[in-house]
Coordinates of C-alpha atoms in Angstrom, one line a residue:
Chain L
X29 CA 83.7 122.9 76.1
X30 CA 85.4 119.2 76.5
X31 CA 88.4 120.9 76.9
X32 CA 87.4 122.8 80.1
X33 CA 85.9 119.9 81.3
X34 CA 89.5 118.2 81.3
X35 CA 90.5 121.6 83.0
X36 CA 87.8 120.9 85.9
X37 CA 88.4 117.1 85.5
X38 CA 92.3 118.0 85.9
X39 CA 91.9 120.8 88.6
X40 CA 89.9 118.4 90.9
X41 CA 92.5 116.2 90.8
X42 CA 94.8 118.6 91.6
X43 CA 92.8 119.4 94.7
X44 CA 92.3 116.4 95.8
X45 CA 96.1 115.2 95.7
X46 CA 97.4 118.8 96.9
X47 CA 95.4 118.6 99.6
X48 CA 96.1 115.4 101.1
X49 CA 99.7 115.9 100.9
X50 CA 101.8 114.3 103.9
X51 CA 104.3 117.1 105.4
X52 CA 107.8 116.3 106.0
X53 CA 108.1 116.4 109.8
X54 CA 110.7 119.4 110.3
X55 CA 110.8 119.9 113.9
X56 CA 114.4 121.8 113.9
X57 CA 114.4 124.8 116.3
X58 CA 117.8 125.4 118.0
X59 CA 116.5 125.7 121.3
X60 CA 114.7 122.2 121.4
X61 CA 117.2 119.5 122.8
X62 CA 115.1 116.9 121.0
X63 CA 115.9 118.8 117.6
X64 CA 119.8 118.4 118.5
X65 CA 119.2 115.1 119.9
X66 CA 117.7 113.7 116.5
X67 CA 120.4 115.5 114.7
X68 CA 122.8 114.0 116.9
X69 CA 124.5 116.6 118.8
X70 CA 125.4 116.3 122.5
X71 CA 124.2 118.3 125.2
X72 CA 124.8 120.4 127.3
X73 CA 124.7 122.4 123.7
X74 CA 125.9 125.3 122.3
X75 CA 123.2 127.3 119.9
X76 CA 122.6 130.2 117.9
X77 CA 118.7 131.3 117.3
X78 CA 117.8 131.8 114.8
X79 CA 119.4 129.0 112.8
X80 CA 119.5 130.9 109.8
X81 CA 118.1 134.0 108.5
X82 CA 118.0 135.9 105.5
X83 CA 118.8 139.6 105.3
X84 CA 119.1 143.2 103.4
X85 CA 122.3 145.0 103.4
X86 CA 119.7 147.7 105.2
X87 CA 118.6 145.5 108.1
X88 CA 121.2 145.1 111.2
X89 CA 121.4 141.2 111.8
X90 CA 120.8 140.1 115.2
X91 CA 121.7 136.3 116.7
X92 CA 120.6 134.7 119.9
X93 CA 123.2 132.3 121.7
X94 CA 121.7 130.0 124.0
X95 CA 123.0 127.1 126.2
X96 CA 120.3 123.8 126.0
X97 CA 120.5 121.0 128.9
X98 CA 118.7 118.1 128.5
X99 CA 116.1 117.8 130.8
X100 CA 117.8 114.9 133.0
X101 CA 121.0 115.9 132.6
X102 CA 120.9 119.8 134.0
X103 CA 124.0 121.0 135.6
X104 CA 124.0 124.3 137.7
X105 CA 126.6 126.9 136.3
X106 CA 127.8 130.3 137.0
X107 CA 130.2 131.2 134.3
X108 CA 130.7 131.0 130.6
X109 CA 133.2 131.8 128.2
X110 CA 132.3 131.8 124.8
X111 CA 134.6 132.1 121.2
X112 CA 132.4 132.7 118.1
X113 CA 133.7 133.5 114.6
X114 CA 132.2 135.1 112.2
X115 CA 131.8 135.6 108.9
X116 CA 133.6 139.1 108.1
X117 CA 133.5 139.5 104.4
X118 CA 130.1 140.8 104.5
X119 CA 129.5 140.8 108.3
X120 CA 130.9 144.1 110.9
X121 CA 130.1 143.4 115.0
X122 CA 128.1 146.0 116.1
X123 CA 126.9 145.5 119.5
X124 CA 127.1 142.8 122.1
X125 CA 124.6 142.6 125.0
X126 CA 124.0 140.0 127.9
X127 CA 120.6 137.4 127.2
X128 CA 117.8 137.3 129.3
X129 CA 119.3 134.2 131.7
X130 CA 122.1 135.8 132.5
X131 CA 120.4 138.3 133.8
X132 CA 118.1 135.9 135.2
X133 CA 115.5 138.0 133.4
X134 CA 117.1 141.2 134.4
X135 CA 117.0 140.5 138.4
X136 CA 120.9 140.3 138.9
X137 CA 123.4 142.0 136.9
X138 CA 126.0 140.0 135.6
X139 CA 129.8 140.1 134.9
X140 CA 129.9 140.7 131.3
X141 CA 132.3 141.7 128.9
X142 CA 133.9 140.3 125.6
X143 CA 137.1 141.2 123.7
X144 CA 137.4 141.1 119.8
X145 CA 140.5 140.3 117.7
X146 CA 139.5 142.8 115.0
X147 CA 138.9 140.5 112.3
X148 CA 136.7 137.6 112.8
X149 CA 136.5 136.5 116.4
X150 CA 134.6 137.6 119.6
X151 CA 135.1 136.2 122.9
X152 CA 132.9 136.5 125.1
X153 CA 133.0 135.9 129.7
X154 CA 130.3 135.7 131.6
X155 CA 129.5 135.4 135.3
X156 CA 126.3 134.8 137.1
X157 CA 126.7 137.4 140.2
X158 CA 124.0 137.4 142.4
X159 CA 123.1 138.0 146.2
X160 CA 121.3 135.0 146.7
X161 CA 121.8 132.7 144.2
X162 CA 125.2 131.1 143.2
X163 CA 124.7 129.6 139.8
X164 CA 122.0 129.3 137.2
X165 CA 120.3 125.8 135.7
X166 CA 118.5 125.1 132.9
X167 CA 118.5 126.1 129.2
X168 CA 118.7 129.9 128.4
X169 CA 119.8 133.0 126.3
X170 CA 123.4 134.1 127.6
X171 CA 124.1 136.8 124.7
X172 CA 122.7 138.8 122.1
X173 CA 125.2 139.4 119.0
X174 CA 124.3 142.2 116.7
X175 CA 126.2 142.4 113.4
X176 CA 125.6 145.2 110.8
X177 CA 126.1 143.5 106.8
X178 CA 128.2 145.4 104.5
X179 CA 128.5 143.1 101.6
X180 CA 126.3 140.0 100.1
X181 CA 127.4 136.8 100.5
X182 CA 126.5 133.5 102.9
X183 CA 127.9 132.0 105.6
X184 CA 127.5 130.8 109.2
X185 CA 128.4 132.1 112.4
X186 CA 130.0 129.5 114.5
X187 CA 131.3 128.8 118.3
X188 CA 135.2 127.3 118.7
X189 CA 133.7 124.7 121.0
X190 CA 137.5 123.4 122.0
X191 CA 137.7 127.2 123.3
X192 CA 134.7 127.5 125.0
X193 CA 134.3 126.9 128.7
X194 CA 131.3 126.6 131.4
X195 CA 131.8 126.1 135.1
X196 CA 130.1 126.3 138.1
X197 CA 130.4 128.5 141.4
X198 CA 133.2 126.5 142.4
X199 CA 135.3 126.6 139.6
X200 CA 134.6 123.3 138.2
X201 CA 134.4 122.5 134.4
X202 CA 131.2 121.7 132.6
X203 CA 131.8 119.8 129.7
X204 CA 130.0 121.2 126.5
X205 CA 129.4 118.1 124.2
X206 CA 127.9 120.0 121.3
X207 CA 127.4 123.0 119.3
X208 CA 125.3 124.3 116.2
X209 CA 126.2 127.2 114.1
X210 CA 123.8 129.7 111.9
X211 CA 123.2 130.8 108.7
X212 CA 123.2 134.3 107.7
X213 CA 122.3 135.4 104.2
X214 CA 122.6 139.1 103.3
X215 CA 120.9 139.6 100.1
Chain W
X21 CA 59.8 29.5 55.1
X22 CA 57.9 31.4 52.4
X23 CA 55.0 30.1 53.8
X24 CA 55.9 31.7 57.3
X25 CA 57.1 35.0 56.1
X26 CA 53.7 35.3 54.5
X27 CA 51.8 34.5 57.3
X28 CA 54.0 37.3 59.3
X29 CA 53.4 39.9 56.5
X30 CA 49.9 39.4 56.8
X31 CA 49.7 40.1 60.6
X32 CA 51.7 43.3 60.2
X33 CA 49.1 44.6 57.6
X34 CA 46.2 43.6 60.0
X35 CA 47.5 45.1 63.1
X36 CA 48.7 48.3 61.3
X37 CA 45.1 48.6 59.8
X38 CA 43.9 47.7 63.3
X39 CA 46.0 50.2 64.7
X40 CA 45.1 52.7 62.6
X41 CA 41.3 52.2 63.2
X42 CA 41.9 52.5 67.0
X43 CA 40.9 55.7 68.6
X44 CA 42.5 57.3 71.6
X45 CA 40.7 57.2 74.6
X46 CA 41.6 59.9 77.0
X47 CA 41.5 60.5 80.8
X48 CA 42.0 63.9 81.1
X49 CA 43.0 65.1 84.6
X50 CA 43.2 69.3 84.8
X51 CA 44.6 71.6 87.4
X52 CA 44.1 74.6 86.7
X53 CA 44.6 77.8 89.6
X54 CA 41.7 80.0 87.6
X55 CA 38.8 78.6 85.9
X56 CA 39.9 78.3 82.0
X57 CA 36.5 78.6 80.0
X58 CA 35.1 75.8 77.7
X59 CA 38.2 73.1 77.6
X60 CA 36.5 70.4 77.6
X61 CA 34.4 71.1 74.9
X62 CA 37.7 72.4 72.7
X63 CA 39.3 69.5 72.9
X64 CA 36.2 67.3 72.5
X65 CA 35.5 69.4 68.8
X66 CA 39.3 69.4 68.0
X67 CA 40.1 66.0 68.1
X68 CA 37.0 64.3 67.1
X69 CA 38.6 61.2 66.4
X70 CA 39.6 61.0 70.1
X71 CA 37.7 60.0 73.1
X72 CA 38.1 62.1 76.0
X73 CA 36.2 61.4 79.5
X74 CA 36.6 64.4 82.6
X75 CA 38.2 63.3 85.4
X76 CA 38.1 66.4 88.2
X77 CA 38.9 64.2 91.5
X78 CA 42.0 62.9 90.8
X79 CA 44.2 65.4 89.7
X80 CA 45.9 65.6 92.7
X81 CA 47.2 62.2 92.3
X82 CA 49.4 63.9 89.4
X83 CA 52.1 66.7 90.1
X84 CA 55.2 68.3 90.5
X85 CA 58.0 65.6 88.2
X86 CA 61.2 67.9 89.3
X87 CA 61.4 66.3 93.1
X88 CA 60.5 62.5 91.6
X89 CA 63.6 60.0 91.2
X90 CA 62.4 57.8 87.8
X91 CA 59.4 60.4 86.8
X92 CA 58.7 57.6 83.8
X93 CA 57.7 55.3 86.5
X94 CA 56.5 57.0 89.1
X95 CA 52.9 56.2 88.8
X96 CA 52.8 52.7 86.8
X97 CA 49.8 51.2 89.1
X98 CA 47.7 54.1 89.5
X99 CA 48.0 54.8 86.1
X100 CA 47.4 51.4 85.2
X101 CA 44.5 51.1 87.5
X102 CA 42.8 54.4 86.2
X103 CA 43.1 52.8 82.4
X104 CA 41.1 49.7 83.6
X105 CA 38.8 51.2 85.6
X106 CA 37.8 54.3 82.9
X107 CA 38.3 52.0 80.0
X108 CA 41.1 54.6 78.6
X109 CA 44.2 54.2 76.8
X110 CA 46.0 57.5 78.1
X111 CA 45.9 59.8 81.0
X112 CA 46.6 63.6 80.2
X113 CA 47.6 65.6 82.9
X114 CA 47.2 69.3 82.7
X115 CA 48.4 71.7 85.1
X116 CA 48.2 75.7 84.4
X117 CA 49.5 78.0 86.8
X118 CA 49.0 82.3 86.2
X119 CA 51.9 84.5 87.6
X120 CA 50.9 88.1 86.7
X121 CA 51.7 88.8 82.8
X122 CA 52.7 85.1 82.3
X123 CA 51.3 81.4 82.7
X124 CA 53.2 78.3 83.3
X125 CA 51.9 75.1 82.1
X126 CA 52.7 71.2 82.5
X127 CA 52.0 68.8 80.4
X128 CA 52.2 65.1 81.4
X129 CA 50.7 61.8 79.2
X130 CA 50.5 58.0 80.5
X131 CA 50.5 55.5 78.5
X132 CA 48.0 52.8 80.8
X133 CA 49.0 49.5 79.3
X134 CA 52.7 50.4 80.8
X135 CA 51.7 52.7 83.5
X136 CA 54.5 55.0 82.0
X137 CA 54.9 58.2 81.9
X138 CA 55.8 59.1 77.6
X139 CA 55.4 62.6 77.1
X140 CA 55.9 65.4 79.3
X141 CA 56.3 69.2 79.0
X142 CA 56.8 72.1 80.6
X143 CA 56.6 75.7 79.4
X144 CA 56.5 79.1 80.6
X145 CA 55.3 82.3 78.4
X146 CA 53.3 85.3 78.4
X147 CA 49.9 85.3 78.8
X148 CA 47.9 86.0 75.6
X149 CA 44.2 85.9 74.1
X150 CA 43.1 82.2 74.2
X151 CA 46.8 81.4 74.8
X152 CA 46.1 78.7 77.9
X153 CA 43.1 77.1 75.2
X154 CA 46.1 77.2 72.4
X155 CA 48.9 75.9 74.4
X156 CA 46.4 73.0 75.0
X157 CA 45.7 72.7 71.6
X158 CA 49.4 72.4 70.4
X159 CA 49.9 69.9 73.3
X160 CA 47.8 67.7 72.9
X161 CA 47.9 67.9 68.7
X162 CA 51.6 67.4 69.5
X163 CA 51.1 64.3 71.4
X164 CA 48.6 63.0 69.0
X165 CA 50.4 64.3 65.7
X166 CA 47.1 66.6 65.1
X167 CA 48.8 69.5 63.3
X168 CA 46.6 72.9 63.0
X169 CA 48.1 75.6 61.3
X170 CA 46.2 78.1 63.3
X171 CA 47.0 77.0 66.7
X172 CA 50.6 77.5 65.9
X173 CA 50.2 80.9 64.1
X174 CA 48.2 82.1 66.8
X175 CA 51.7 81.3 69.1
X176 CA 53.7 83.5 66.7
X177 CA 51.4 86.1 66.3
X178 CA 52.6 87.2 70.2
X179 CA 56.7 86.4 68.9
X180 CA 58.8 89.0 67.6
X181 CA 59.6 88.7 64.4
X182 CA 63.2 90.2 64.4
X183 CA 64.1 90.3 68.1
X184 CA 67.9 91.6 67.4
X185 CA 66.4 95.1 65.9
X186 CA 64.4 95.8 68.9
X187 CA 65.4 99.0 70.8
X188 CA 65.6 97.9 74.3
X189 CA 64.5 100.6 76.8
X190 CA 66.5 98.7 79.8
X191 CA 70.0 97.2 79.5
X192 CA 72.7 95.9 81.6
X193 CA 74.9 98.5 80.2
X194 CA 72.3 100.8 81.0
X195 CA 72.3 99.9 85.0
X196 CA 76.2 99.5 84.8
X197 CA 76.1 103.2 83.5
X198 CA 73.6 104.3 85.7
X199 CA 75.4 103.0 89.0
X200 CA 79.0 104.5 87.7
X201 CA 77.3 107.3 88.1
X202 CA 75.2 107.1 90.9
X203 CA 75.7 103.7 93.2
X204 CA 72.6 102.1 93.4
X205 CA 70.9 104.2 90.4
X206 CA 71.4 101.0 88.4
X207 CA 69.7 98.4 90.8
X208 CA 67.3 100.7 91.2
X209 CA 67.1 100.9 87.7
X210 CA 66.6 97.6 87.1
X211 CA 64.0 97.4 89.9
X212 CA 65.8 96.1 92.6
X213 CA 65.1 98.1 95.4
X214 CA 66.8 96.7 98.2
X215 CA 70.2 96.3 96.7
X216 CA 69.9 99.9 95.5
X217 CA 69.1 100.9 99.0
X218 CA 72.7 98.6 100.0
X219 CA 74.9 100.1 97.6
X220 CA 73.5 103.6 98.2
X221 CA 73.7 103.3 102.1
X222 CA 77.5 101.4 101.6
X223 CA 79.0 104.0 99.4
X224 CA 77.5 106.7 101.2
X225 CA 78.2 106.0 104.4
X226 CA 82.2 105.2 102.9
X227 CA 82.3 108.5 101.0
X228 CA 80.8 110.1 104.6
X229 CA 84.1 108.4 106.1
X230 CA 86.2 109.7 103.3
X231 CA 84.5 113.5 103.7
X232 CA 85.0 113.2 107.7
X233 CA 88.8 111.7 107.6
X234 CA 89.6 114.4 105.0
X235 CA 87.7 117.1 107.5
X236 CA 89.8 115.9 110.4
X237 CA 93.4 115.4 107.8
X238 CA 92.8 119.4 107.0
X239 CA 92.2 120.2 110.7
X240 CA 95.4 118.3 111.8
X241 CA 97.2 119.8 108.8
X242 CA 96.6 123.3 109.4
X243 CA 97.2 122.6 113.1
X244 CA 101.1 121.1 112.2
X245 CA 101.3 124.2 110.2
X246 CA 100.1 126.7 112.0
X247 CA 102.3 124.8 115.3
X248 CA 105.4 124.4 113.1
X249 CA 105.4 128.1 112.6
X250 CA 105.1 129.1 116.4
X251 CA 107.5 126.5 117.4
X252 CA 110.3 127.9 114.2
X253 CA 109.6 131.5 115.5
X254 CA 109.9 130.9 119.4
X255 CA 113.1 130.9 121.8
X256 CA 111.5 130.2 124.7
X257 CA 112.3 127.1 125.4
X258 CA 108.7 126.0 127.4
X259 CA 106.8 127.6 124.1
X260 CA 109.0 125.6 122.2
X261 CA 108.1 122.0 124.2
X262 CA 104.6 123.0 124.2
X263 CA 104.6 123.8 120.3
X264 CA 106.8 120.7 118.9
X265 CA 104.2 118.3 121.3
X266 CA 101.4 120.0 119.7
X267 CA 102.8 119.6 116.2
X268 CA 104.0 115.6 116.5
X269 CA 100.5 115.6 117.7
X270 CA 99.2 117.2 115.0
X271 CA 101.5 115.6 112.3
X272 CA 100.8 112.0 113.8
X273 CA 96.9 112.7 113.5
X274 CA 97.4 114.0 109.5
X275 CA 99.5 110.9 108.8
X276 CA 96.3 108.3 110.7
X277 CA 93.6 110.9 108.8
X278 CA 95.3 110.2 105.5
X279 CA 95.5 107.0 105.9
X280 CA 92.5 106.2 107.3
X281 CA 91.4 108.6 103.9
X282 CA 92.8 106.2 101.5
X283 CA 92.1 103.2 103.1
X284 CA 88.0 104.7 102.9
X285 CA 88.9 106.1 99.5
X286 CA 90.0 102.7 97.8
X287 CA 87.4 101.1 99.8
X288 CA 84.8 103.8 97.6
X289 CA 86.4 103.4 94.6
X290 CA 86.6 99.5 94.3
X291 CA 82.8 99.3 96.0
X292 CA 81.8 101.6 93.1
X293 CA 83.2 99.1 90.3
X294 CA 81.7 96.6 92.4
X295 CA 78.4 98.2 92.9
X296 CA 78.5 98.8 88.8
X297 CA 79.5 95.4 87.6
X298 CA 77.0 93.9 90.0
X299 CA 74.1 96.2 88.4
X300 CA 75.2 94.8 84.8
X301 CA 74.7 91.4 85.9
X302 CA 71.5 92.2 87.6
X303 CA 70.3 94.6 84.9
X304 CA 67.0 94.0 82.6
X305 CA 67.9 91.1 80.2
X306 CA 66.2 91.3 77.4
X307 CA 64.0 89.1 76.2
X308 CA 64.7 87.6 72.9
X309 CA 61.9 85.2 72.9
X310 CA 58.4 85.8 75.0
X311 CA 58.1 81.8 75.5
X312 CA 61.2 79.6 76.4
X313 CA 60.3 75.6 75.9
X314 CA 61.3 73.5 78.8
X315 CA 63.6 71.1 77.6
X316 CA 62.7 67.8 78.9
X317 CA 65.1 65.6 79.7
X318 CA 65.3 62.6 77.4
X319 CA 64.3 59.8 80.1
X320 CA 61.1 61.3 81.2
X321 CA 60.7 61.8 77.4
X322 CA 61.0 58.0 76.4
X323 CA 58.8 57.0 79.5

């Protein structure tokens, strides 16, 4: 009988402590230019959402890249070329698909197309093309990457920032101050 | 020489044998707050070699000794003046005062060829049968060196005998206890109802703080949570400036709830130790002894 009283006594305790634990504050989503801000990365930003992701060698693994301004430093732009490599040990491209902003949410259809080396890197050119508008501001999703696992392992998928290239309607270079890369985990 | 030291022997044996043959004649001034039945009459059959005359006028010329300067002095004329004009070598003044269970009684004897004041006593005890008759007694045999056997039996018959092996139903570890347990229990334990009612209403009112700071930490909590989730699985960018505001704000409340928490909760804890420590130092004493003698102090003593 004492003894379960300690177990009571103990469990209380427990209860008491667990519940008023303080949470690490873990605000670290891609897309957020705080988030890169307090991690310091530059902006205009280059992203991949998710920023990691764990996987079966069943499931098809799909990764978002997005562009981020800052809020007070936007830039219109109409064209982007992007390099990304990839992790091909365990990792084969399967599709590759324009984002949402691009498309400015599938009203205009833009020039789209990529070319892969075969082994590990995909580039990717797109060009706002619109009737009305010339270029495109703000943060958004340019291209959905789908990659099929064939093997275990872990790894990230990265950009070549010093390859990759935004400019606006009249040519001009954006500069691209930062980048984040993802985690992929086939299990 | 021889012839003087003769002479000088010879006075010392007559005024010793004069002195002995001399009677005590007593003014005795009472103040009583309830009738006390047949005192004079006591004291006039237990010291028959005494002369005692009533005085019930005056006795507001004697009183309280605690606020007076030089109490040995304090009434020199008057007292002289009463000796002259009753034709008495002392004044006894006797004051008895009832408080519920318990009597209090002063004692206070001039000597009115000085005027000074040269015994004086003060006790406090519980009331028992004939006690305030008895206490007179002993004061007055004391005084006089009249020793009666009974009169001081009957004062132990109301002692205990062995006051260590009583079982005390209220102690101070009792109300320390009691409070650990329950703040205020203790006080109220020990019959003090208004401090019982303070410590109840303070710790109460702090573990009420500690109950509504931990309500509001959970809420916030859960809200970080719950906002830490939707802003992790969102990649639209206005659902994710909308989630991370709601989650600093969230996370900023849990971190001032917690606080506020621990500040409340050492605020408790400590009050509690307080609240018990306090109810062992106001807890029932026992009592060892049912009288306690004043203890005079040794000028008002010498008069």
């Amino acid at each position: 009988m004492k003894n379960l009283h300690g177990f009571y006594l103990i469990f209380a305790l427990w209860l008491v402590v667990d519940s008023c634990t303080i949470y690490k504050k873990e605000l670290d989503n891609p897309v957020d230019h705080k988030a890169n801000d307090e991690q310091g990365i530059g902006s205009p930003t280059l992203v991949f959402y998710p920023k990691s992701q764990t996987k079966s060698l069943s499931d098809s693994v799909l990764i978002e890249s997005f562009i981020v301004f800052k809020p007070d430093s936007m830039e219109p732009f109409a064209g982007v070329h992007l390099q990304i490599e990839f992790p091909n040990s365990f990792l084969e491209l399967d599709t590759i698909k324009p984002g949402l902003f691009i498309t400015d949410t599938s009203k205009a259809t833009p020039l789209f197309t990529y070319s892969y080396d075969g082994e590990n890197i995909i580039d990717i050119y797109t060009f706002f093309i619109d009737t009305v508008k010339y270029n495109i501001q703000g943060t958004g999703h340019i291209a959905d990457l789908v990659f099929t696992p064939f093997n275990t392992g872990t790894d990230s998928i990265r950009y070549n920032l010093k390859f990759c290239e935004m400019i606006d309607y009249n040519d001009n270079i954006i500069d691209l101050n930062g980048d984040r890369a993802a985690e992929v985990i086939i299990q | 020489m021889k012839k003087s030291l003769i002479i000088s022997v010879w006075l010392l044996i007559i005024g010793k044998a004069y002195s002995l043959d001399l009677e005590p004649t007593i003014l005795v001034l009472n103040q009583f707050d309830r009738q006390v039945p047949k005192v004079d009459s006591t004291l006039i059959s237990n010291f028959s070699k005494s002369f005692f005359e009533f005085e019930s006028t005056l006795n507001q010329l004697f009183g309280e000794l605690d606020q007076v300067d030089n109490p040995a002095a304090w009434r020199m004329e008057l007292v002289k003046e009463l000796g002259i004009k009753h034709n008495v070598n002392f004044i006894l003044f006797n004051r008895i005062k009832h408080e519920e269970k318990r009597f209090f009684m002063e004692g206070q004897l001039y000597n009115t060829r000085s005027g000074g004041l040269i015994h004086h006593r003060k006790i406090d005890l519980a009331n028992y049968v004939g006690g305030q008759i008895n206490e007179l007694n002993l004061w007055v045999g004391n005084v006089f060196n009249h020793k009666n056997r009974e009169w001081d039996d009957n004062r132990e018959s109301i002692l205990f005998k062995n006051p260590e092996e009583f079982e005390h139903q209220k102690t101070p570890m009792g109300a320390a206890m009691r409070s650990l347990i329950v703040p205020g229990w203790g006080q109220a334990y020990s019959g003090k109802k208004t401090s019982a009612k303070i410590w109840a209403g303070t710790e109460s009112s702090l573990s009420l703080a500690i109950l509504i700071s931990f309500l509001n930490f959970d809420k916030a909590a859960t809200g970080y949570l719950t906002n830490l989730e939707n802003y992790n699985n969102t990649d639209n960018e206005k659902e994710v400036e909308l989630y991370r505001a709601q989650a600093e704000s969230d996370w900023d409340d849990h971190v001032k709830f917690n606080n506020l928490m621990i500040a409340f909760a050492g605020a408790t804890g400590t009050g509690w130790i307080a609240n018990s420590i306090h109810a062992w130092i106001v807890g029932p004493k026992p009592l060892k002894n049912i009288y306690q003698k004043w203890d005079p102090p040794s000028s008002a003593e010498s008069g």
